Coordinates of C-alpha atoms and ligand atoms in Angstrom, one line a residue:
X154 CA -13.0 -1.8 -19.7
X155 CA -11.2 -3.3 -16.7
X156 CA -8.7 -0.4 -16.7
X157 CA -11.5 2.2 -17.1
X158 CA -13.4 0.6 -14.3
X159 CA -10.4 0.5 -12.0
X160 CA -9.7 4.2 -12.7
X161 CA -13.4 5.1 -12.2
X162 CA -13.6 3.2 -8.9
X163 CA -10.4 4.7 -7.6
X164 CA -11.6 8.2 -8.5
X165 CA -15.0 7.5 -6.9
X166 CA -13.3 6.5 -3.6
X167 CA -11.1 9.6 -3.8
X168 CA -14.0 11.9 -4.1
X169 CA -15.3 10.6 -0.8
X170 CA -11.9 11.3 0.8
X171 CA -12.0 14.9 -0.4
X172 CA -15.6 15.3 0.8
X173 CA -14.8 14.2 4.4
X174 CA -11.3 15.5 4.8
X175 CA -10.9 18.0 7.7
X176 CA -14.5 17.5 8.7
X177 CA -14.6 18.2 12.5
X178 CA -17.6 16.0 12.9
X179 CA -16.2 12.9 11.2
X180 CA -17.5 9.8 12.9
X181 CA -14.7 7.6 14.1
X182 CA -15.0 4.1 15.6
X183 CA -12.3 1.8 16.9
X184 CA -11.2 -1.6 15.7
X185 CA -9.0 -3.7 18.0
X186 CA -6.2 -1.5 19.5
X187 CA -7.0 2.0 20.8
X188 CA -5.6 3.8 17.8
X189 CA -6.8 1.4 15.1
X190 CA -9.5 3.6 13.6
X191 CA -12.2 3.3 11.0
X192 CA -14.1 6.4 10.0
X193 CA -17.4 7.0 8.2
X194 CA -15.2 8.0 5.2
X195 CA -13.6 4.5 5.0
X196 CA -17.1 3.0 4.8
X197 CA -18.4 5.6 2.4
X198 CA -15.3 5.3 0.1
X199 CA -15.6 1.5 0.2
X200 CA -19.3 1.7 -0.8
X201 CA -18.6 4.1 -3.7
X202 CA -15.8 1.9 -5.0
X203 CA -17.8 -1.4 -4.7
X204 CA -20.8 0.2 -6.4
X205 CA -18.7 1.4 -9.2
X206 CA -17.1 -2.1 -9.8
X207 CA -20.4 -4.0 -9.3
X208 CA -22.2 -1.8 -11.8
X209 CA -19.9 -3.1 -14.5
X210 CA -18.8 -6.5 -13.1
X211 CA -21.6 -7.7 -10.8
X212 CA -20.0 -11.2 -10.6
X213 CA -16.4 -10.3 -9.8
X214 CA -14.9 -11.4 -6.4
X215 CA -14.2 -8.5 -4.0
X216 CA -11.8 -8.4 -1.0
X217 CA -12.1 -5.1 0.8
X218 CA -10.7 -4.1 4.1
X219 CA -13.9 -3.1 5.9
X220 CA -16.5 -5.5 4.4
X221 CA -14.1 -8.5 3.9
X222 CA -14.6 -11.0 1.1
X223 CA -17.6 -10.9 -1.2
X224 CA -17.0 -14.3 -2.6
X225 CA -17.9 -15.3 -6.2
X226 CA -16.4 -17.9 -8.5
X227 CA -15.0 -15.2 -10.9
X228 CA -11.4 -15.4 -12.1
X229 CA -11.2 -11.7 -11.3
X230 CA -10.7 -10.3 -7.8
X231 CA -10.6 -6.7 -6.7
X232 CA -8.5 -6.0 -3.6
X233 CA -9.5 -2.7 -2.1
X234 CA -8.2 -0.4 0.6
X235 CA -10.8 2.4 0.7
X236 CA -8.5 4.6 2.7
X237 CA -4.9 3.7 3.2
X238 CA -3.5 5.9 5.9
X239 CA -6.8 6.3 7.9
X240 CA -5.0 7.7 11.0
X241 CA -3.4 10.4 8.8
X242 CA -6.8 11.1 7.2
X243 CA -8.6 11.4 10.6
X244 CA -5.9 13.9 11.7
X245 CA -6.1 16.0 8.5
X246 CA -2.7 14.8 7.3
X247 CA -2.8 14.5 3.5
X248 CA -0.7 11.3 3.3
X249 CA -3.5 8.9 2.5
X250 CA -5.0 7.4 -0.6
X251 CA -7.3 4.9 -2.2
X252 CA -5.6 1.7 -3.3
X253 CA -7.1 -0.9 -5.6
X254 CA -5.4 -4.0 -7.1
X255 CA -7.0 -6.3 -9.6
X256 CA -6.1 -10.0 -9.8
X257 CA -6.8 -12.4 -12.6
X258 CA -6.4 -16.1 -11.7
X259 CA -4.4 -15.2 -8.6
X260 CA -2.0 -12.8 -10.5
X261 CA -2.0 -9.1 -9.9
X262 CA -2.6 -7.5 -13.4
X263 CA -3.4 -3.9 -12.5
X264 CA -3.1 -1.5 -9.7
X265 CA -4.2 2.1 -8.9
X266 CA -3.3 4.3 -6.0
X267 CA -4.8 7.8 -5.9
X268 CA -3.9 10.5 -3.3
X269 CA -6.4 13.3 -4.3
X270 CA -4.8 15.8 -1.9
X271 CA -1.4 15.7 -3.6
X272 CA -3.2 15.0 -6.9
X273 CA -1.0 11.9 -7.5
X274 CA -2.6 9.1 -9.4
X275 CA -0.3 6.0 -9.8
X276 CA -1.2 3.2 -12.1
X277 CA 0.4 0.1 -13.3
X278 CA -0.5 -2.7 -15.6
X279 CA 1.4 -6.0 -15.7
X280 CA 4.1 -5.8 -18.3
X281 CA 3.2 -2.3 -19.4
X282 CA 5.1 -0.1 -16.9
X283 CA 4.0 2.3 -14.2
X284 CA 2.8 5.9 -14.4
X285 CA 2.2 8.9 -12.2
X286 CA -0.6 11.1 -13.7
X287 CA 0.0 9.4 -17.0
X288 CA 3.8 9.9 -17.1
X289 CA 6.2 6.9 -16.8
X290 CA 8.0 6.5 -13.5
X291 CA 11.0 4.5 -12.5
X292 CA 12.8 3.6 -9.3
X293 CA 16.0 5.2 -8.0
X294 CA 19.6 4.3 -8.8
X295 CA 21.1 4.1 -5.3
X296 CA 23.1 1.0 -4.8
X297 CA 24.2 1.2 -1.1
X298 CA 21.9 0.8 1.9
X299 CA 24.1 3.2 3.9
X300 CA 23.4 6.0 1.4
X301 CA 19.7 5.1 1.0
X302 CA 16.6 6.9 2.1
X303 CA 14.1 4.3 3.5
X304 CA 10.6 4.1 4.7
X305 CA 8.8 1.7 6.9
X306 CA 5.6 1.3 8.9
X307 CA 4.6 -0.2 12.2
X308 CA 1.8 -2.6 13.1
X309 CA -0.4 -2.1 16.2
X310 CA 0.9 -5.3 17.8
X311 CA 4.0 -7.5 17.6
X312 CA 6.3 -4.5 17.9
X313 CA 8.7 -6.1 20.4
X314 CA 9.0 -9.5 18.8
X315 CA 12.5 -10.8 18.4
X316 CA 13.9 -9.0 15.3
X317 CA 10.5 -7.3 15.1
X318 CA 9.6 -3.9 13.8
X319 CA 11.3 -1.9 16.5
X320 CA 14.6 -3.9 16.7
X321 CA 14.8 -3.7 12.9
X322 CA 14.1 0.0 12.8
X323 CA 16.8 0.6 15.5
X324 CA 19.4 -1.3 13.4
X325 CA 19.0 1.1 10.5
X326 CA 18.7 4.3 12.6
X327 CA 21.7 3.5 14.7
X328 CA 23.8 3.6 11.6
X329 CA 22.4 7.0 10.7
X330 CA 20.3 5.7 7.8
X331 CA 17.1 7.9 7.4
X332 CA 14.0 5.7 7.8
X333 CA 10.8 7.6 7.4
X334 CA 7.4 6.5 8.8
X335 CA 4.6 8.1 6.9
X336 CA 1.5 6.0 7.9
X337 CA 0.4 4.8 4.4
X338 CA 1.9 1.7 3.0
X339 CA 0.4 2.3 -0.4
X340 CA 2.0 5.8 -0.6
X341 CA 5.3 4.3 0.7
X342 CA 5.3 1.8 -2.2
X343 CA 4.4 4.5 -4.8
X344 CA 7.2 6.7 -3.6
X345 CA 9.6 3.8 -4.0
X346 CA 8.2 3.4 -7.5
X347 CA 8.7 7.1 -8.2
X348 CA 12.3 7.0 -7.0
X349 CA 11.8 9.2 -3.9
X350 CA 12.6 6.3 -1.5
X351 CA 15.2 3.6 -2.3
X352 CA 13.4 1.0 -0.2
X353 CA 10.4 0.2 1.9
X354 CA 9.9 -2.7 4.3
X355 CA 7.1 -3.6 6.7
X356 CA 6.5 -6.6 9.0
X357 CA 2.8 -6.9 9.1
X358 CA 0.8 -5.8 6.0
X359 CA -2.6 -7.0 4.8
X360 CA -3.4 -7.8 1.1
X361 CA -5.3 -4.5 0.6
X362 CA -2.4 -2.4 1.8
X363 CA 0.0 -3.7 -0.8
X364 CA -2.0 -5.2 -3.7
X365 CA -1.8 -2.2 -6.0
X366 CA 1.5 -0.7 -4.7
X367 CA 3.6 -3.8 -5.1
X368 CA 2.7 -4.1 -8.8
X369 CA 3.4 -0.4 -9.3
X370 CA 6.9 -0.9 -7.8
X371 CA 7.6 -3.9 -10.0
X372 CA 6.4 -2.1 -13.1
X373 CA 8.6 0.9 -12.2
X374 CA 11.6 -1.4 -12.4
X375 CA 11.9 -2.3 -8.7
X376 CA 11.9 -5.5 -6.8
X377 CA 9.4 -6.8 -4.3
X378 CA 9.8 -9.9 -2.1
X379 CA 9.1 -11.3 1.3
X380 CA 11.9 -11.4 3.9
X381 CA 13.3 -14.6 2.5
X382 CA 13.8 -13.0 -0.8
X383 CA 11.1 -15.1 -2.4
X384 CA 8.5 -13.9 -4.9
X385 CA 6.1 -11.5 -3.2
X386 CA 2.5 -12.5 -2.3
X387 CA 0.2 -9.9 -0.7
X388 CA -1.3 -12.8 1.3
X389 CA 1.6 -13.1 3.7
X390 CA 2.7 -10.3 6.1
X391 CA 6.3 -9.3 5.2
X392 CA 7.2 -7.0 2.4
X393 CA 10.5 -5.6 1.1
X394 CA 10.2 -3.3 -1.9
X395 CA 13.3 -1.7 -3.3
X396 CA 14.9 -0.2 -6.4
X397 CA 16.4 -3.6 -7.0
X398 CA 20.0 -2.5 -6.5
X399 CA 19.9 -2.5 -2.7
X400 CA 17.6 -5.5 -2.4
X401 CA 20.1 -8.2 -1.4
X402 CA 21.8 -6.0 1.0
X403 CA 18.5 -4.9 2.5
X404 CA 17.5 -8.5 3.1
X405 CA 20.8 -9.0 5.1
X406 CA 20.0 -5.9 7.2
X407 CA 16.4 -7.1 7.9
X408 CA 17.5 -10.6 8.7
X409 CA 20.2 -9.5 11.2
X410 CA 23.0 -10.6 8.9
X411 CA 24.9 -7.3 9.1
Ligands
IPD572 C1 -2.2 1.1 7.5 C2 -1.1 1.9 6.8 C3 0.1 2.0 7.6 C4 0.7 0.6 7.9 C5 -0.3 -0.2 8.6 C6 -1.6 -0.3 7.8 P1 -4.8 1.7 7.2 O1 -3.3 0.9 6.7 O2 -0.9 1.4 5.5 O3 1.1 2.7 6.9 O4 1.8 0.8 8.7 O5 0.2 -1.5 8.8 O6 -2.6 -1.1 8.5 O7 -5.2 1.0 8.4 O8 -4.5 3.1 7.3 O9 -5.6 1.3 6.0
CA573 CA1 -4.2 0.0 4.7
CA574 CA1 -7.7 1.2 5.2

């Protein structure tokens, strides 16, 4: 029932994305930062997702990007990004998705990420592996950072902090390492899980960006930590998600030890 509800809620959000995509009259408003957008599609997707979850589990805790926390005393918490990749979405770029993670007593037990434009539905359940459209997926085999294909993202602020996002990016790029910037952390994580990217790092994520994707990477055989190499929590900002083989070396690159 939990799995079915997770899938139904993710699909309900994705239908909203399809409905509003490329709509010239899409209503857009701004959060802090001139390019930090929220659209009517984010709100509509969130509403559809929450209604779907609440119709089955009215007492579950919800954390969702636009409405924030809907606090209850439940052991279950749904962590929702109604559109991950909103700027892409608002520009008609189909690298965006719905992302929903489900926690039980503070542990992520299931995650779903659906990009309805590419028709890619990623799902993972703790201990049961990760799938793309129902087929098992696994991370890549690359074992050297210099031969890797990486992906990252940039926050709207803190860009120039010492060893911040730009400095770190420059370190990889100066060595000729391809580092892509796609604009959807959830897609970045799923594409690490699917073996397209060897690693993903970002300096400033929120819980809803990574809740589903980090479990999908782990269940695809990858490794996810903070920048110290400690067990990953979506409630702190740093993320390093890799195929496992380049993880220790990536930590050295990120922490200026190369
Ligand atoms: C953003 C995307 C982007 C990442 C930003 C996030 P949003 O989420 O995941 O890739 O670099 O940090 O805020 O705002 O599109 O849901
Ligand atoms: Ca997001
Ligand atoms: Ca979002």
